mmCIF file of C-alpha atoms in Angstrom:
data_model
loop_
_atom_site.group_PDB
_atom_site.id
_atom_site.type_symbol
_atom_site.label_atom_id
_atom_site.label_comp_id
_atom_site.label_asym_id
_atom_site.label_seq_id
_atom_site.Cartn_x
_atom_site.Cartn_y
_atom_site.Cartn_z
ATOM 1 C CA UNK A 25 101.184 81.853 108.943
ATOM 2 C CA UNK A 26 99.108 85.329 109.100
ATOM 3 C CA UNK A 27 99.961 87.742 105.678
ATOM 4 C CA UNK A 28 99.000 90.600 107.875
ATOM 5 C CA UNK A 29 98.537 90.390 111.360
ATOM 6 C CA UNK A 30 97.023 92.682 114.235
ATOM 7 C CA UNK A 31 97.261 93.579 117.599
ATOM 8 C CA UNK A 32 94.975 93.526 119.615
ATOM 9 C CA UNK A 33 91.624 92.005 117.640
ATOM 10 C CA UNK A 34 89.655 93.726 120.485
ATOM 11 C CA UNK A 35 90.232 97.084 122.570
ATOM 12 C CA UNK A 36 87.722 98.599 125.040
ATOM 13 C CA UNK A 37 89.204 101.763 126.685
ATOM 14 C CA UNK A 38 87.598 104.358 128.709
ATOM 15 C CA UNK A 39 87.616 108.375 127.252
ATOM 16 C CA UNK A 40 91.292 110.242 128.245
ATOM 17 C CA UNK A 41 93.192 106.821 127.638
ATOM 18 C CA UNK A 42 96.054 106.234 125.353
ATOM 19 C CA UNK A 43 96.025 102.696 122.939
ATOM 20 C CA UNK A 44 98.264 101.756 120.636
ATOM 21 C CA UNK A 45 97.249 98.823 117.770
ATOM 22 C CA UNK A 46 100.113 97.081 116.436
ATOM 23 C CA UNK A 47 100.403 95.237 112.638
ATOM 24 C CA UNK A 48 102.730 92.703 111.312
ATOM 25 C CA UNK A 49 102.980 91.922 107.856
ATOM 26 C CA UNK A 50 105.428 88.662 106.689
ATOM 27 C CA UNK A 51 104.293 89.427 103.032
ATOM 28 C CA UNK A 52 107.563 91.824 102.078
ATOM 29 C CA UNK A 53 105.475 94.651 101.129
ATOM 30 C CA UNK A 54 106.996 98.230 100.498
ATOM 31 C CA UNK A 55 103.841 99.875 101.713
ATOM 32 C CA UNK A 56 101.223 99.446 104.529
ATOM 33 C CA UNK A 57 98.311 101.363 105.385
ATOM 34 C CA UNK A 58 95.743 102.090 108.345
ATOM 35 C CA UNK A 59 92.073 102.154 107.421
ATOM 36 C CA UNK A 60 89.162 103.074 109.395
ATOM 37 C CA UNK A 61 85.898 101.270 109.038
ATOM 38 C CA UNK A 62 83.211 103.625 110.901
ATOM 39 C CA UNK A 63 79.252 102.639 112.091
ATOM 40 C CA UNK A 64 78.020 102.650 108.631
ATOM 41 C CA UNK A 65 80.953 100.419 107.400
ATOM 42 C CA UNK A 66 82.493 103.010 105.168
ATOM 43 C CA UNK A 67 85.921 102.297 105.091
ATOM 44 C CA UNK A 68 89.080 105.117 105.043
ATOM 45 C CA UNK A 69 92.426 105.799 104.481
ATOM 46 C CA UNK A 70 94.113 107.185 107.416
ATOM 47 C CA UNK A 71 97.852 106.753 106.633
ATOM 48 C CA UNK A 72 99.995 105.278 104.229
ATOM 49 C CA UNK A 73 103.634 104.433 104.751
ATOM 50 C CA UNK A 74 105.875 103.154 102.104
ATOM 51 C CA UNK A 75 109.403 102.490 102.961
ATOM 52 C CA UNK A 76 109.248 103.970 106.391
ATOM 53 C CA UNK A 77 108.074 107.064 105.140
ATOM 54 C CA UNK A 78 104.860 108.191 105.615
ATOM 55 C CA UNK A 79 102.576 109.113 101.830
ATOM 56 C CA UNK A 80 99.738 109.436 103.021
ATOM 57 C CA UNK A 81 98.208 111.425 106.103
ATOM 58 C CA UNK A 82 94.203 112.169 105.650
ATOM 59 C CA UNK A 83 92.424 114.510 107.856
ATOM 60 C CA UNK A 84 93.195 112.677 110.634
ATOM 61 C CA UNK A 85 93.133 114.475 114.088
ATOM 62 C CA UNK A 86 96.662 114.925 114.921
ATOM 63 C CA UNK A 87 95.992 112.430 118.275
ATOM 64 C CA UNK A 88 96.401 109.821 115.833
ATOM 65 C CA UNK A 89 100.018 108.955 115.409
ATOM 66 C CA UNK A 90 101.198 106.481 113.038
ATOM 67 C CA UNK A 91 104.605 104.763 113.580
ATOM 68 C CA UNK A 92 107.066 102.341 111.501
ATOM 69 C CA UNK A 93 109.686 100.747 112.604
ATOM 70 C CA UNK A 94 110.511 98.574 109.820
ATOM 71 C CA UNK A 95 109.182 98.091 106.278
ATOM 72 C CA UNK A 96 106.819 95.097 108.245
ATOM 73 C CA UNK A 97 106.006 97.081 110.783
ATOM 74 C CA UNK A 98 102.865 99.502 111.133
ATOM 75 C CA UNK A 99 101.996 101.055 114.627
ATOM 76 C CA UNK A 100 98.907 103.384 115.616
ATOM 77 C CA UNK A 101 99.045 105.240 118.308
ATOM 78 C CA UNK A 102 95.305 107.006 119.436
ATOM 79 C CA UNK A 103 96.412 110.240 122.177
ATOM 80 C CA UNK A 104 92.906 110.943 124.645
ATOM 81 C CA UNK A 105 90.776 109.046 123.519
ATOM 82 C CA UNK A 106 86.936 110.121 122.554
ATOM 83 C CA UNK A 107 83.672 108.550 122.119
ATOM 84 C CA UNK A 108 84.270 109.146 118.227
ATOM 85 C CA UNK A 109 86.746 107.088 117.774
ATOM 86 C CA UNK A 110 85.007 103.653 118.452
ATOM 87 C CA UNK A 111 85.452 101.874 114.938
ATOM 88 C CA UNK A 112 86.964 99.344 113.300
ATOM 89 C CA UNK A 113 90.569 99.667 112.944
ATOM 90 C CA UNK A 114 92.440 97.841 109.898
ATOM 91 C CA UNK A 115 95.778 97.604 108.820
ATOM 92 C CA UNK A 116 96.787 96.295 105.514
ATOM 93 C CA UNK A 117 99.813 96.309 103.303
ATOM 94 C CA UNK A 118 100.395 96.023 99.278
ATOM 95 C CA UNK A 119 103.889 96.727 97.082
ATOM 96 C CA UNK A 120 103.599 100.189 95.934
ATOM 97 C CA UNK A 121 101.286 100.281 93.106
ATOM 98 C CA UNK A 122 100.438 96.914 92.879
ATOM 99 C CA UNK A 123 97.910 95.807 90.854
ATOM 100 C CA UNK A 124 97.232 92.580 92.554
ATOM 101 C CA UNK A 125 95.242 94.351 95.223
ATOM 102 C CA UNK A 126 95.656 94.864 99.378
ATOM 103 C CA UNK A 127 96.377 92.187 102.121
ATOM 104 C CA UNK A 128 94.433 93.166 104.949
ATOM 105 C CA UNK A 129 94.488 92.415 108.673
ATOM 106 C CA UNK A 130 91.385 91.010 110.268
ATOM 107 C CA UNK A 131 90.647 94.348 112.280
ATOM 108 C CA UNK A 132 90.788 95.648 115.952
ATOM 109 C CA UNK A 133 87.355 96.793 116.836
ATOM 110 C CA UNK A 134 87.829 99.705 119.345
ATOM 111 C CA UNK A 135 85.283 101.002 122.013
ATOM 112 C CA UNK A 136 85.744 103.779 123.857
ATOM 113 C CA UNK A 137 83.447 104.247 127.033
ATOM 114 C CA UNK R 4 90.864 112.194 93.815
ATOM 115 C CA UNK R 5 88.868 109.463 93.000
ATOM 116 C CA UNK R 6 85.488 108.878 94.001
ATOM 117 C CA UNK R 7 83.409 105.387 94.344
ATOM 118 C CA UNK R 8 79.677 105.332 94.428
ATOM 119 C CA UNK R 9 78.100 102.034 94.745
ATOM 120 C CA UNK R 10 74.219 102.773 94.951
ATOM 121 C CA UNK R 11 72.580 99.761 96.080
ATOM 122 C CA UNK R 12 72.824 99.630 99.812
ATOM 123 C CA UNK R 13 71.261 96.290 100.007
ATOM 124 C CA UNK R 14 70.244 93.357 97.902
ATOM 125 C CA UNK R 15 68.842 90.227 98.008
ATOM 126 C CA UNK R 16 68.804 87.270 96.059
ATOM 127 C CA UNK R 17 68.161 83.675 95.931
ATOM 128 C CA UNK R 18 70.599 80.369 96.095
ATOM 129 C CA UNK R 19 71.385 79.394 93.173
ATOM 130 C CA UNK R 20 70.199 82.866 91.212
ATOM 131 C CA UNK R 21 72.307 85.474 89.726
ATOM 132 C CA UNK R 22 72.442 88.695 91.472
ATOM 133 C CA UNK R 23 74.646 92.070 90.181
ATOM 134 C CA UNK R 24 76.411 94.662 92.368
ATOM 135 C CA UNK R 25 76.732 98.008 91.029
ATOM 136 C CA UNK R 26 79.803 100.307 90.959
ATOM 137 C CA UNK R 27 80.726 103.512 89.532
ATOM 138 C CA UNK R 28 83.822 105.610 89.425
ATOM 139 C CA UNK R 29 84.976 108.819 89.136
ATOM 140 C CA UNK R 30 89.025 109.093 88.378
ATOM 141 C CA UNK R 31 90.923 111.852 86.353
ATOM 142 C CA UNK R 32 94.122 108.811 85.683
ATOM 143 C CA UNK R 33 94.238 107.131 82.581
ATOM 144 C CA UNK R 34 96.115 104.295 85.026
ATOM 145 C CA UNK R 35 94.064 102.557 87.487
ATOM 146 C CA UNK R 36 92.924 99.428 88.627
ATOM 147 C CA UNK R 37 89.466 98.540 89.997
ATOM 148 C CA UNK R 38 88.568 95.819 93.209
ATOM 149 C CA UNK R 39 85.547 93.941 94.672
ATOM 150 C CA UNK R 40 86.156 93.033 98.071
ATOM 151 C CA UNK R 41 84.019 90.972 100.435
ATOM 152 C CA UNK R 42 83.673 91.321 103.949
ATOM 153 C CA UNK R 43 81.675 88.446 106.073
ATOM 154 C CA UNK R 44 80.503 88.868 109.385
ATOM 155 C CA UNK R 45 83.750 87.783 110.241
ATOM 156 C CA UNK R 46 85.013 91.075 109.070
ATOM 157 C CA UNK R 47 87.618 90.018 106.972
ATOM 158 C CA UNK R 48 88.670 91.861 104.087
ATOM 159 C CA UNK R 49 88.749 89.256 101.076
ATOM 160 C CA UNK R 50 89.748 90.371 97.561
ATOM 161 C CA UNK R 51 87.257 88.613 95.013
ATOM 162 C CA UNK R 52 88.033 90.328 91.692
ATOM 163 C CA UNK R 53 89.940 92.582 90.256
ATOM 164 C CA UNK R 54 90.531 94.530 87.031
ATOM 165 C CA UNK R 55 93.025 96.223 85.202
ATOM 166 C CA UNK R 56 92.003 99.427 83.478
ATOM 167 C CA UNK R 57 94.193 98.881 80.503
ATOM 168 C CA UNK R 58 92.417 95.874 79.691
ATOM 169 C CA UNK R 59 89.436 95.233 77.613
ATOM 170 C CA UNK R 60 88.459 91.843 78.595
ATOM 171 C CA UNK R 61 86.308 91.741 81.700
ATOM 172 C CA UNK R 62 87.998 89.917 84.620
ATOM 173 C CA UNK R 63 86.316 86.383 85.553
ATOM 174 C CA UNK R 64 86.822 84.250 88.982
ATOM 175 C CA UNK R 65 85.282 80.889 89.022
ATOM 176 C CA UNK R 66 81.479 82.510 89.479
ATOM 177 C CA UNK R 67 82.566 85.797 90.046
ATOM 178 C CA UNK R 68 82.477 88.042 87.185
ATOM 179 C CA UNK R 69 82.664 92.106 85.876
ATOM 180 C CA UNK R 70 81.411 94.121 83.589
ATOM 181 C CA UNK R 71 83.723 96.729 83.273
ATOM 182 C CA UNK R 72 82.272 99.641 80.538
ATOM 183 C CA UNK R 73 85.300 101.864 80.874
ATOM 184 C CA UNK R 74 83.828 105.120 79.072
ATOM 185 C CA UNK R 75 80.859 104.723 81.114
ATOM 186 C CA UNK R 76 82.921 104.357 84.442
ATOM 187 C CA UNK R 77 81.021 101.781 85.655
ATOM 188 C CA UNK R 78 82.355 98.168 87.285
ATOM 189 C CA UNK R 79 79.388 96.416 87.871
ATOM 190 C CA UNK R 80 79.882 92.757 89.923
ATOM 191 C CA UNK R 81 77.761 89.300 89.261
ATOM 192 C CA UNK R 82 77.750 86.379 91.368
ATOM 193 C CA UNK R 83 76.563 83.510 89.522
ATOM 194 C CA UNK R 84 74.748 80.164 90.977
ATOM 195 C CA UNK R 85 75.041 81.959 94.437
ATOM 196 C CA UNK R 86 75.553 80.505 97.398
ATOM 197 C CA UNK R 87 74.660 80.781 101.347
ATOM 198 C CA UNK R 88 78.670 81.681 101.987
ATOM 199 C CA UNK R 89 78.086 84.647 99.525
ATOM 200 C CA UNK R 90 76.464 86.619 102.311
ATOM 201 C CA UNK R 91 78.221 89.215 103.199
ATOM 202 C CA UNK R 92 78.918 93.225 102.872
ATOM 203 C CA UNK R 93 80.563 93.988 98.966
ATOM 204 C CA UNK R 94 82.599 96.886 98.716
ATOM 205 C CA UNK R 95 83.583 98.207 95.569
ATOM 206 C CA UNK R 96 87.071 100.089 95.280
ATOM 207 C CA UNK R 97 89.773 101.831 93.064
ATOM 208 C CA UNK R 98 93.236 102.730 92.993
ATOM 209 C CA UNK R 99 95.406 104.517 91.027
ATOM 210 C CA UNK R 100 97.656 106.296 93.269
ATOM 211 C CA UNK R 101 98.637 105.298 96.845
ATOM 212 C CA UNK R 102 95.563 104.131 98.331
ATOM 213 C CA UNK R 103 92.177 101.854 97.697
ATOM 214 C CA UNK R 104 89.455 104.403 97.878
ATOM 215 C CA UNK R 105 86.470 102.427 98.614
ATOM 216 C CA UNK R 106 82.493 102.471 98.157
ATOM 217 C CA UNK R 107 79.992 102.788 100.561
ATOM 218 C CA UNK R 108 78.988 99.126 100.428
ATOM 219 C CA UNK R 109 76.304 96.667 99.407
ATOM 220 C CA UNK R 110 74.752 94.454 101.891
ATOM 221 C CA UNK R 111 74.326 91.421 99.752
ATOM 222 C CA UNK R 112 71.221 88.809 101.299
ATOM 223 C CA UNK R 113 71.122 85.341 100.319
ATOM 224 C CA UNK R 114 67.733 83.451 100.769
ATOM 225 C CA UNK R 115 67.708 79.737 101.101
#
């Protein structure tokens, strides 16, 4: 039984193309969130969604397009595609607040040739 | 905003030693709560500690302890008696708001 689950673990696309990453969570969390771990492993917030609503949209280029469905339910869709954004992907959900800490997702490490 | 500086980008240490990470912090909220995560080669995201602000007493997980100096804003990590499994990339983080704000990382070694 995954907390926090994502789709797909892998993703190699070429430039121009349109992806989409998909995350589950069965932990009934309020919030989820979509990181970004880059080359050097520094890891950042992209979006936050709490409720449905989005809380929390970084500098993000606006080809990046978060979507939720459902309080479990966090979608990323990436518009063209560059070089740039090969990374590691990570989705990961909490209540509101909570002090206990983040669930995360085990990644989707994206290449773009 | 908060900022997390962890200065060490790698370290090394033997089985069965004691090895600290180091952590500070920058916040403007008198709420917050501090995190060490690990992350494996596996790259999963495991929480290993984690520590009110509020609270005085440093936070303690089997041989995984803090040393939280809260005027200092500093939340330094040691792993005790460590192990091969330790291995692995130790990121420091913070949150007092809507988001973990994370360090850069330290590469923790483990020599047999």
């Amino acid at each position: 039984d995954t907390a926090v689950s994502q789709t797909p673990k892998y993703l190699v696309t070429q430039m121009g193309n349109d992806k989409s990453i998909k995350c589950e969570q069965n932990l009934g969390h309020d919030t989820m969130y979509w990181y970004k771990q880059d080359s050097k492993k520094f890891l950042k917030i992209m979006f936050s969604y709490n409720n449905k609503e989005l809380i929390i949209n970084e500098t993000v280029p606006n080809r990046f397009s978060p979507k939720s469905p459902d309080k479990a339910h966090l979608n990323l869709h990436i518009n063209s595609l560059e070089l740039g954004d090969s990374a590691v992907y990570f989705c990961a959900s909490s209540h509101l607040r909570d002090t206990g800490g983040y669930t995360f997702g085990s990644g989707t490490r994206l290449t773009v040739v | 905003a908060q900022t997390v500086t962890q200065s060490q980008p790698e370290m090394s240490v033997q089985e069965a030693e004691t090895v600290t990470l180091s952590c500070t912090y920058d916040t403007s909220e008198s709420d917050y709560y501090l995190f060490w995560y690990k992350q494996p080669p596996s790259r999963q995201m495991i929480l290993v500690i984690r520590q009110e602000a509020y609270k005085q007493q440093n936070a303690t997980e089997n041989r995984f302890s803090v040393n939280f100096q809260k005027a200092a804003k500093s939340f330094s990590l040691k792993i005790s008696d460590s192990q091969l499994g330790d291995a692995a990339m130790y990121f420091c983080a913070a949150n007092s708001g809507y988001a973990l704000n994370f360090g850069k990382g330290t590469s923790l070694l483990v020599t047999p």
